[in-house]
Amino acid sequence: LAVLVVVGIVVAVIVATTGGDDAPVSPNAGTSEEAAAFFAASDVRLQRHSQREDGDDGWWLLLDTPEPVLCATNHGTDTLQTMEMSAPADVHGVLLTVDDDDALSLTLTAFLSSGRVYRARYAEVALAAGDGGDDGVYDLDLGDPTATAMAALPTPAAAGMDVSVSVSDVSDAAATVELSSSVAVVSNFRVARDAGGGVLDANDEGVQLVRPSMTEPREEHVLEVVGLAPSTPFAVQITLIDAAGVVARLEAAADPALTFTTTAASTVIPDAWVNVALASAGGTIAGRSSNWGGGSDGSSFGASKAIDGRGNTAWSSNGDGNDAWIEVALGGGEQQVVGVGFWTRTMTSSSRTSRVEALDAAGASLGQFDIPDASKMYSFALDAPATTGAVRFDVVASNGGNTGA
């Protein structure tokens, strides 16, 4: 049986077999009780660091959530900050632009893949540094928040935001969404199959929640959405938040510019090829250079995401750049491998791999392969079949950062 070893955010085609009272209520809005349960299950804390090796001393907001989300932090009267992450995570860290002895009023907003928006407001706390002990870390209790589910979201126009959007560069697996706003905002893009009339398909298990890589609001946004199925209609929902904490939402049902259809598949995987790197085929992670944030293989950006067969998840190294690597033990043990594939992750301006080397279990090279872009899986036939029970992928060239697959 011919075998294809594939590592990446894998798609099935690889395998042969605050609004006013009149604001619209968002689908699957959730309840305040659910929002309260979400933040009760989260670990939210402030830490004052004075001895960090990377030099980023100061007050950090740390947030661990029960499911991967995108989050935003409002504090003061006009400050909005985010973690520089383009996909949902369950571990967040934001170095706040505050000083010791400031009085901090903090509001957290969590954006979920379901489209729900949960908000927690914390009572004002005084930032007293403390001595931090031997490790230079001082924890400050934020207390219990007031949590709400933001069910009624105004349109950007109703929220005082003049917004224009467009979709371009549509291919069989990717599209570019651009947004321009008169008000600096942080944007969150939710992309799913179009169920008709610009309504996102609630049953689409491949729904993506993504954000252009940013740490503070801006007016111009460009996002490349990857991992899309070919010949499929899609709709985009955009949720915006500004420095004042105002949240607005733009629906494809109200703006046809946010709908598009991907083109027909440009490459075909031979029917005889079977992907034995997938977890569903028995593939397991034999090793990795690191996981983002020091997490486990099963964490939101852990190595297991590289072989889970889903197009909206990815493994991220912890800033390994060209030193990143991942090794997969093949399902069924030793196999005759005839091809490999790799799908690079990307954070818009970093973390994109452009060349990888595949090696067998003994460390012998199976070849080096160029990865044109991050839009989809790229597969390559080997010059000669190789018998091995594992395949390792080493990043040879990238633009640095949290490289992965």
GROMACS .gro file of C-alpha atoms in nm:
model
  405
    1LEU     CA    1   0.000   0.000   0.000
    2ALA     CA    2   0.140   0.338  -0.097
    3VAL     CA    3   0.155   0.583   0.192
    4LEU     CA    4   0.156   0.963   0.215
    5VAL     CA    5   0.302   1.112   0.532
    6VAL     CA    6   0.149   1.455   0.583
    7VAL     CA    7   0.217   1.706   0.860
    8GLY     CA    8   0.024   2.031   0.894
    9ILE     CA    9  -0.315   2.178   0.964
   10VAL     CA   10  -0.466   1.896   0.767
   11VAL     CA   11  -0.778   1.906   0.552
   12ALA     CA   12  -0.980   1.599   0.459
   13VAL     CA   13  -0.886   1.626   0.089
   14ILE     CA   14  -0.538   1.509   0.180
   15VAL     CA   15  -0.668   1.162   0.269
   16ALA     CA   16  -0.763   0.932  -0.017
   17THR     CA   17  -1.053   0.746   0.159
   18THR     CA   18  -2.269   4.692   2.340
   19GLY     CA   19  -2.533   4.809   2.153
   20GLY     CA   20  -2.845   5.008   2.210
   21ASP     CA   21  -3.183   4.848   2.260
   22ASP     CA   22  -3.236   4.838   1.884
   23ALA     CA   23  -2.907   4.663   1.812
   24PRO     CA   24  -2.945   4.320   1.649
   25VAL     CA   25  -2.910   4.020   1.877
   26SER     CA   26  -2.625   3.798   1.766
   27PRO     CA   27  -2.698   3.432   1.690
   28ASN     CA   28  -2.577   3.200   1.968
   29ALA     CA   29  -2.533   3.505   2.188
   30GLY     CA   30  -2.525   3.313   2.513
   31THR     CA   31  -2.637   3.436   2.853
   32SER     CA   32  -2.480   3.631   3.136
   33GLU     CA   33  -2.486   3.311   3.342
   34GLU     CA   34  -2.277   3.138   3.074
   35ALA     CA   35  -2.041   3.435   3.064
   36ALA     CA   36  -2.006   3.423   3.443
   37ALA     CA   37  -1.933   3.049   3.425
   38PHE     CA   38  -1.673   3.111   3.154
   39PHE     CA   39  -1.479   3.363   3.362
   40ALA     CA   40  -1.525   3.159   3.680
   41ALA     CA   41  -1.351   2.873   3.498
   42SER     CA   42  -1.076   3.110   3.379
   43ASP     CA   43  -0.766   3.209   3.571
   44VAL     CA   44  -0.722   3.587   3.544
   45ARG     CA   45  -0.437   3.751   3.732
   46LEU     CA   46  -0.196   4.043   3.733
   47GLN     CA   47   0.173   3.981   3.781
   48ARG     CA   48   0.449   4.230   3.841
   49HIS     CA   49   0.781   4.107   3.701
   50SER     CA   50   1.110   4.271   3.792
   51GLN     CA   51   1.360   4.005   3.685
   52ARG     CA   52   1.245   3.881   3.344
   53GLU     CA   53   1.530   3.754   3.126
   54ASP     CA   54   1.374   3.907   2.814
   55GLY     CA   55   1.368   4.251   2.975
   56ASP     CA   56   0.988   4.280   2.961
   57ASP     CA   57   0.955   4.385   3.323
   58GLY     CA   58   0.631   4.539   3.441
   59TRP     CA   59   0.268   4.446   3.496
   60TRP     CA   60   0.142   4.148   3.296
   61LEU     CA   61  -0.221   4.048   3.256
   62LEU     CA   62  -0.229   3.667   3.242
   63LEU     CA   63  -0.542   3.484   3.131
   64ASP     CA   64  -0.602   3.109   3.108
   65THR     CA   65  -0.941   3.020   2.960
   66PRO     CA   66  -1.145   2.696   2.949
   67GLU     CA   67  -1.148   2.705   2.569
   68PRO     CA   68  -0.934   2.882   2.306
   69VAL     CA   69  -1.049   3.241   2.246
   70LEU     CA   70  -0.928   3.572   2.110
   71CYS     CA   71  -0.925   3.838   2.379
   72ALA     CA   72  -0.890   4.214   2.417
   73THR     CA   73  -0.810   4.424   2.723
   74ASN     CA   74  -0.943   4.774   2.784
   75HIS     CA   75  -0.800   4.978   3.069
   76GLY     CA   76  -0.800   5.342   3.162
   77THR     CA   77  -1.025   5.556   2.945
   78ASP     CA   78  -0.876   5.498   2.603
   79THR     CA   79  -0.630   5.206   2.601
   80LEU     CA   80  -0.687   4.876   2.422
   81GLN     CA   81  -0.427   4.599   2.414
   82THR     CA   82  -0.416   4.240   2.289
   83MET     CA   83  -0.175   3.950   2.280
   84GLU     CA   84  -0.003   3.917   1.942
   85MET     CA   85  -0.180   3.600   1.834
   86SER     CA   86  -0.373   3.548   1.511
   87ALA     CA   87  -0.571   3.241   1.624
   88PRO     CA   88  -0.758   3.155   1.945
   89ALA     CA   89  -0.552   3.045   2.245
   90ASP     CA   90  -0.628   2.928   2.597
   91VAL     CA   91  -0.318   3.091   2.747
   92HIS     CA   92  -0.278   3.468   2.710
   93GLY     CA   93  -0.023   3.722   2.832
   94VAL     CA   94  -0.033   4.098   2.776
   95LEU     CA   95   0.233   4.340   2.902
   96LEU     CA   96   0.017   4.632   3.013
   97THR     CA   97   0.116   4.992   2.944
   98VAL     CA   98   0.075   5.095   3.308
   99ASP     CA   99   0.303   5.214   3.586
  100ASP     CA  100   0.345   5.121   3.949
  101ASP     CA  101   0.100   5.302   4.176
  102ASP     CA  102  -0.151   5.348   3.891
  103ALA     CA  103  -0.516   5.277   3.965
  104LEU     CA  104  -0.624   5.016   3.712
  105SER     CA  105  -0.980   4.968   3.585
  106LEU     CA  106  -0.978   4.658   3.369
  107THR     CA  107  -1.229   4.516   3.120
  108LEU     CA  108  -1.171   4.184   2.945
  109THR     CA  109  -1.356   4.087   2.627
  110ALA     CA  110  -1.340   3.728   2.500
  111PHE     CA  111  -1.433   3.639   2.141
  112LEU     CA  112  -1.536   3.275   2.097
  113SER     CA  113  -1.535   3.059   1.785
  114SER     CA  114  -1.912   3.020   1.825
  115GLY     CA  115  -1.955   3.395   1.768
  116ARG     CA  116  -2.031   3.465   2.131
  117VAL     CA  117  -1.874   3.765   2.300
  118TYR     CA  118  -1.823   3.754   2.678
  119ARG     CA  119  -1.715   4.053   2.885
  120ALA     CA  120  -1.580   4.083   3.240
  121ARG     CA  121  -1.540   4.411   3.427
  122TYR     CA  122  -1.312   4.422   3.730
  123ALA     CA  123  -1.323   4.669   4.016
  124GLU     CA  124  -1.044   4.926   4.024
  125VAL     CA  125  -0.724   4.803   4.185
  126ALA     CA  126  -0.412   4.989   4.293
  127LEU     CA  127  -0.090   4.863   4.137
  128ALA     CA  128   0.136   4.821   4.437
  129ALA     CA  129   0.456   4.653   4.323
  130GLY     CA  130   0.559   4.466   4.637
  131ASP     CA  131   0.904   4.315   4.660
  132GLY     CA  132   0.829   4.017   4.436
  133GLY     CA  133   1.030   3.774   4.644
  134ASP     CA  134   1.335   3.592   4.515
  135ASP     CA  135   1.191   3.538   4.167
  136GLY     CA  136   1.082   3.899   4.119
  137VAL     CA  137   0.717   3.800   4.071
  138TYR     CA  138   0.435   3.966   4.262
  139ASP     CA  139   0.075   3.850   4.212
  140LEU     CA  140  -0.218   4.088   4.254
  141ASP     CA  141  -0.570   3.954   4.306
  142LEU     CA  142  -0.826   4.117   4.075
  143GLY     CA  143  -1.126   3.986   4.265
  144ASP     CA  144  -1.447   3.860   4.104
  145PRO     CA  145  -1.568   4.038   3.790
  146THR     CA  146  -1.911   4.140   3.669
  147ALA     CA  147  -1.962   3.916   3.364
  148THR     CA  148  -2.203   3.967   3.075
  149ALA     CA  149  -2.275   3.812   2.736
  150MET     CA  150  -2.288   4.081   2.469
  151ALA     CA  151  -2.603   3.971   2.291
  152ALA     CA  152  -2.694   4.300   2.123
  153LEU     CA  153  -2.418   4.429   1.896
  154PRO     CA  154  -2.461   4.742   1.683
  155THR     CA  155  -2.343   4.769   1.327
  156PRO     CA  156  -2.019   4.963   1.283
  157ALA     CA  157  -2.216   5.258   1.142
  158ALA     CA  158  -2.442   5.264   1.447
  159ALA     CA  159  -2.131   5.256   1.667
  160GLY     CA  160  -1.980   5.558   1.489
  161MET     CA  161  -1.735   5.358   1.279
  162ASP     CA  162  -1.712   5.424   0.905
  163VAL     CA  163  -1.601   5.085   0.771
  164SER     CA  164  -1.533   4.946   0.424
  165VAL     CA  165  -1.449   4.584   0.342
  166SER     CA  166  -1.340   4.380   0.043
  167VAL     CA  167  -1.234   4.025  -0.044
  168SER     CA  168  -0.966   3.957  -0.305
  169ASP     CA  169  -0.708   3.702  -0.420
  170VAL     CA  170  -0.953   3.413  -0.386
  171SER     CA  171  -0.794   3.075  -0.466
  172ASP     CA  172  -0.885   2.712  -0.407
  173ALA     CA  173  -0.773   2.733  -0.043
  174ALA     CA  174  -0.737   3.099   0.058
  175ALA     CA  175  -0.872   3.451   0.032
  176THR     CA  176  -0.760   3.796   0.148
  177VAL     CA  177  -1.002   4.010   0.349
  178GLU     CA  178  -0.930   4.382   0.385
  179LEU     CA  179  -1.099   4.624   0.625
  180SER     CA  180  -1.059   4.999   0.660
  181SER     CA  181  -1.209   5.182   0.959
  182SER     CA  182  -1.234   5.550   1.047
  183VAL     CA  183  -1.174   5.448   1.409
  184ALA     CA  184  -0.875   5.245   1.525
  185VAL     CA  185  -1.003   4.899   1.619
  186VAL     CA  186  -0.897   4.543   1.691
  187SER     CA  187  -1.068   4.312   1.443
  188ASN     CA  188  -1.186   3.953   1.476
  189PHE     CA  189  -1.285   3.761   1.161
  190ARG     CA  190  -1.511   3.457   1.172
  191VAL     CA  191  -1.521   3.256   0.849
  192ALA     CA  192  -1.749   2.963   0.771
  193ARG     CA  193  -1.939   2.808   0.484
  194ASP     CA  194  -2.219   3.028   0.354
  195ALA     CA  195  -2.549   2.864   0.448
  196GLY     CA  196  -2.730   3.104   0.214
  197GLY     CA  197  -2.774   3.479   0.206
  198GLY     CA  198  -2.445   3.543   0.383
  199VAL     CA  199  -2.544   3.347   0.696
  200LEU     CA  200  -2.258   3.148   0.847
  201ASP     CA  201  -2.329   2.774   0.857
  202ALA     CA  202  -2.376   2.687   1.225
  203ASN     CA  203  -2.288   2.324   1.148
  204ASP     CA  204  -1.955   2.398   0.979
  205GLU     CA  205  -1.695   2.222   1.196
  206GLY     CA  206  -1.423   2.405   1.003
  207VAL     CA  207  -1.531   2.753   1.115
  208GLN     CA  208  -1.230   2.978   1.167
  209LEU     CA  209  -1.185   3.264   1.413
  210VAL     CA  210  -0.879   3.465   1.310
  211ARG     CA  211  -0.726   3.807   1.361
  212PRO     CA  212  -0.450   4.001   1.185
  213SER     CA  213  -0.146   3.990   1.410
  214MET     CA  214  -0.163   4.303   1.630
  215THR     CA  215  -0.117   4.421   1.987
  216GLU     CA  216  -0.309   4.748   1.965
  217PRO     CA  217  -0.592   4.893   1.754
  218ARG     CA  218  -0.538   5.024   1.403
  219GLU     CA  219  -0.740   5.156   1.109
  220GLU     CA  220  -0.617   4.931   0.826
  221HIS     CA  221  -0.649   4.553   0.844
  222VAL     CA  222  -0.540   4.284   0.597
  223LEU     CA  223  -0.601   3.918   0.672
  224GLU     CA  224  -0.516   3.612   0.462
  225VAL     CA  225  -0.763   3.337   0.544
  226VAL     CA  226  -0.618   2.993   0.464
  227GLY     CA  227  -0.726   2.633   0.492
  228LEU     CA  228  -1.047   2.678   0.294
  229ALA     CA  229  -1.217   2.400   0.100
  230PRO     CA  230  -1.217   2.437  -0.282
  231SER     CA  231  -1.531   2.518  -0.481
  232THR     CA  232  -1.715   2.627  -0.167
  233PRO     CA  233  -1.914   2.943  -0.083
  234PHE     CA  234  -1.798   3.122   0.232
  235ALA     CA  235  -1.925   3.408   0.448
  236VAL     CA  236  -1.731   3.637   0.682
  237GLN     CA  237  -1.849   3.790   1.010
  238ILE     CA  238  -1.635   4.071   1.154
  239THR     CA  239  -1.648   4.184   1.517
  240LEU     CA  240  -1.467   4.505   1.608
  241ILE     CA  241  -1.367   4.663   1.940
  242ASP     CA  242  -1.224   5.011   1.991
  243ALA     CA  243  -1.021   5.177   2.265
  244ALA     CA  244  -1.336   5.291   2.443
  245GLY     CA  245  -1.457   4.931   2.466
  246VAL     CA  246  -1.732   4.970   2.206
  247VAL     CA  247  -1.801   4.641   2.024
  248ALA     CA  248  -1.964   4.635   1.679
  249ARG     CA  249  -2.035   4.359   1.429
  250LEU     CA  250  -2.055   4.345   1.051
  251GLU     CA  251  -2.247   4.051   0.901
  252ALA     CA  252  -2.210   3.911   0.549
  253ALA     CA  253  -2.590   3.894   0.539
  254ALA     CA  254  -2.591   4.274   0.544
  255ASP     CA  255  -2.286   4.325   0.319
  256PRO     CA  256  -2.245   4.090   0.018
  257ALA     CA  257  -1.882   4.204  -0.010
  258LEU     CA  258  -1.813   3.958   0.273
  259THR     CA  259  -1.916   3.653   0.070
  260PHE     CA  260  -1.700   3.465  -0.180
  261THR     CA  261  -1.658   3.123  -0.342
  262THR     CA  262  -1.325   2.946  -0.360
  263THR     CA  263  -1.201   2.817  -0.695
  264ALA     CA  264  -1.173   2.454  -0.802
  265ALA     CA  265  -0.887   2.251  -0.653
  266SER     CA  266  -0.558   2.322  -0.831
  267THR     CA  267  -0.378   2.009  -0.712
  268VAL     CA  268  -0.493   1.649  -0.676
  269ILE     CA  269  -0.356   1.394  -0.430
  270PRO     CA  270  -0.329   1.049  -0.594
  271ASP     CA  271  -0.610   0.821  -0.478
  272ALA     CA  272  -0.360   0.551  -0.382
  273TRP     CA  273  -0.192   0.776  -0.124
  274VAL     CA  274  -0.301   0.740   0.240
  275ASN     CA  275  -0.201   0.982   0.517
  276VAL     CA  276  -0.058   0.781   0.808
  277ALA     CA  277   0.061   1.090   0.997
  278LEU     CA  278  -0.296   1.168   1.104
  279ALA     CA  279  -0.396   1.087   1.461
  280SER     CA  280  -0.706   0.919   1.320
  281ALA     CA  281  -0.474   0.678   1.132
  282GLY     CA  282  -0.272   0.605   1.445
  283GLY     CA  283  -0.007   0.875   1.404
  284THR     CA  284   0.142   1.015   1.725
  285ILE     CA  285   0.385   1.292   1.815
  286ALA     CA  286   0.730   1.145   1.875
  287GLY     CA  287   0.896   1.478   1.945
  288ARG     CA  288   0.897   1.852   1.884
  289SER     CA  289   1.133   2.145   1.935
  290SER     CA  290   0.880   2.314   2.168
  291ASN     CA  291   0.515   2.407   2.207
  292TRP     CA  292   0.402   2.768   2.228
  293GLY     CA  293   0.400   2.899   2.584
  294GLY     CA  294   0.556   2.578   2.712
  295GLY     CA  295   0.222   2.400   2.675
  296SER     CA  296   0.162   2.029   2.637
  297ASP     CA  297   0.117   1.853   2.302
  298GLY     CA  298  -0.258   1.870   2.364
  299SER     CA  299  -0.267   2.245   2.436
  300SER     CA  300  -0.429   2.496   2.200
  301PHE     CA  301  -0.107   2.529   1.995
  302GLY     CA  302   0.047   2.195   2.094
  303ALA     CA  303   0.211   1.954   1.850
  304SER     CA  304  -0.096   1.730   1.836
  305LYS     CA  305  -0.273   2.004   1.639
  306ALA     CA  306  -0.042   1.926   1.345
  307ILE     CA  307  -0.196   1.582   1.299
  308ASP     CA  308  -0.557   1.633   1.411
  309GLY     CA  309  -0.697   1.650   1.058
  310ARG     CA  310  -0.855   1.994   1.108
  311GLY     CA  311  -0.794   2.295   0.888
  312ASN     CA  312  -0.848   2.554   1.163
  313THR     CA  313  -0.585   2.440   1.414
  314ALA     CA  314  -0.204   2.444   1.409
  315TRP     CA  315   0.105   2.355   1.608
  316SER     CA  316   0.315   2.656   1.707
  317SER     CA  317   0.669   2.640   1.839
  318ASN     CA  318   0.772   2.879   2.113
  319GLY     CA  319   0.961   3.121   1.890
  320ASP     CA  320   1.195   2.859   1.743
  321GLY     CA  321   1.216   3.009   1.394
  322ASN     CA  322   1.449   2.803   1.176
  323ASP     CA  323   1.527   2.571   1.469
  324ALA     CA  324   1.171   2.435   1.483
  325TRP     CA  325   1.113   2.066   1.421
  326ILE     CA  326   0.841   1.806   1.470
  327GLU     CA  327   0.855   1.427   1.446
  328VAL     CA  328   0.557   1.199   1.384
  329ALA     CA  329   0.548   0.827   1.459
  330LEU     CA  330   0.346   0.675   1.175
  331GLY     CA  331   0.022   0.490   1.225
  332GLY     CA  332   0.069   0.117   1.182
  333GLY     CA  333   0.439   0.129   1.263
  334GLU     CA  334   0.701   0.094   0.990
  335GLN     CA  335   0.564   0.190   0.647
  336GLN     CA  336   0.680   0.233   0.290
  337VAL     CA  337   0.663   0.610   0.248
  338VAL     CA  338   0.629   0.747  -0.104
  339GLY     CA  339   0.554   1.112  -0.029
  340VAL     CA  340   0.537   1.381   0.237
  341GLY     CA  341   0.348   1.704   0.283
  342PHE     CA  342   0.369   2.017   0.495
  343TRP     CA  343   0.133   2.305   0.568
  344THR     CA  344   0.303   2.600   0.733
  345ARG     CA  345   0.132   2.817   0.990
  346THR     CA  346   0.164   3.194   0.961
  347MET     CA  347   0.111   3.508   1.169
  348THR     CA  348   0.087   3.744   0.870
  349SER     CA  349   0.432   3.899   0.911
  350SER     CA  350   0.614   3.607   1.074
  351SER     CA  351   0.607   3.235   1.150
  352ARG     CA  352   0.586   3.128   0.786
  353THR     CA  353   0.807   2.837   0.680
  354SER     CA  354   0.934   2.846   0.322
  355ARG     CA  355   1.152   2.532   0.317
  356VAL     CA  356   1.155   2.209   0.519
  357GLU     CA  357   1.366   1.895   0.527
  358ALA     CA  358   1.207   1.556   0.592
  359LEU     CA  359   1.410   1.283   0.764
  360ASP     CA  360   1.339   0.917   0.840
  361ALA     CA  361   1.356   0.756   1.185
  362ALA     CA  362   1.731   0.700   1.150
  363GLY     CA  363   1.796   1.065   1.057
  364ALA     CA  364   1.854   1.006   0.686
  365SER     CA  365   1.726   1.288   0.465
  366LEU     CA  366   1.421   1.222   0.250
  367GLY     CA  367   1.468   1.554   0.074
  368GLN     CA  368   1.419   1.928   0.114
  369PHE     CA  369   1.098   2.089  -0.010
  370ASP     CA  370   0.989   2.445  -0.081
  371ILE     CA  371   0.658   2.564   0.069
  372PRO     CA  372   0.518   2.839  -0.159
  373ASP     CA  373   0.271   2.989   0.091
  374ALA     CA  374   0.049   2.918   0.391
  375SER     CA  375  -0.276   2.872   0.202
  376LYS     CA  376  -0.285   2.490   0.205
  377MET     CA  377  -0.101   2.161   0.231
  378TYR     CA  378   0.177   2.112  -0.024
  379SER     CA  379   0.267   1.750  -0.096
  380PHE     CA  380   0.578   1.605  -0.258
  381ALA     CA  381   0.663   1.263  -0.401
  382LEU     CA  382   0.993   1.119  -0.280
  383ASP     CA  383   1.263   1.034  -0.533
  384ALA     CA  384   1.249   0.675  -0.403
  385PRO     CA  385   1.024   0.500  -0.147
  386ALA     CA  386   1.163   0.491   0.208
  387THR     CA  387   1.082   0.234   0.477
  388THR     CA  388   1.050   0.405   0.817
  389GLY     CA  389   0.834   0.417   1.127
  390ALA     CA  390   0.861   0.793   1.178
  391VAL     CA  391   0.920   1.112   0.982
  392ARG     CA  392   1.074   1.429   1.119
  393PHE     CA  393   1.031   1.773   0.962
  394ASP     CA  394   1.300   2.037   1.022
  395VAL     CA  395   1.240   2.401   0.932
  396VAL     CA  396   1.520   2.505   0.698
  397ALA     CA  397   1.403   2.854   0.602
  398SER     CA  398   1.134   3.084   0.746
  399ASN     CA  399   1.071   3.446   0.837
  400GLY     CA  400   1.119   3.363   1.202
  401GLY     CA  401   0.899   3.369   1.507
  402ASN     CA  402   0.658   3.101   1.624
  403THR     CA  403   0.705   2.868   1.328
  404GLY     CA  404   0.499   2.550   1.312
  405ALA     CA  405   0.254   2.350   1.106
   0.00000   0.00000   0.00000
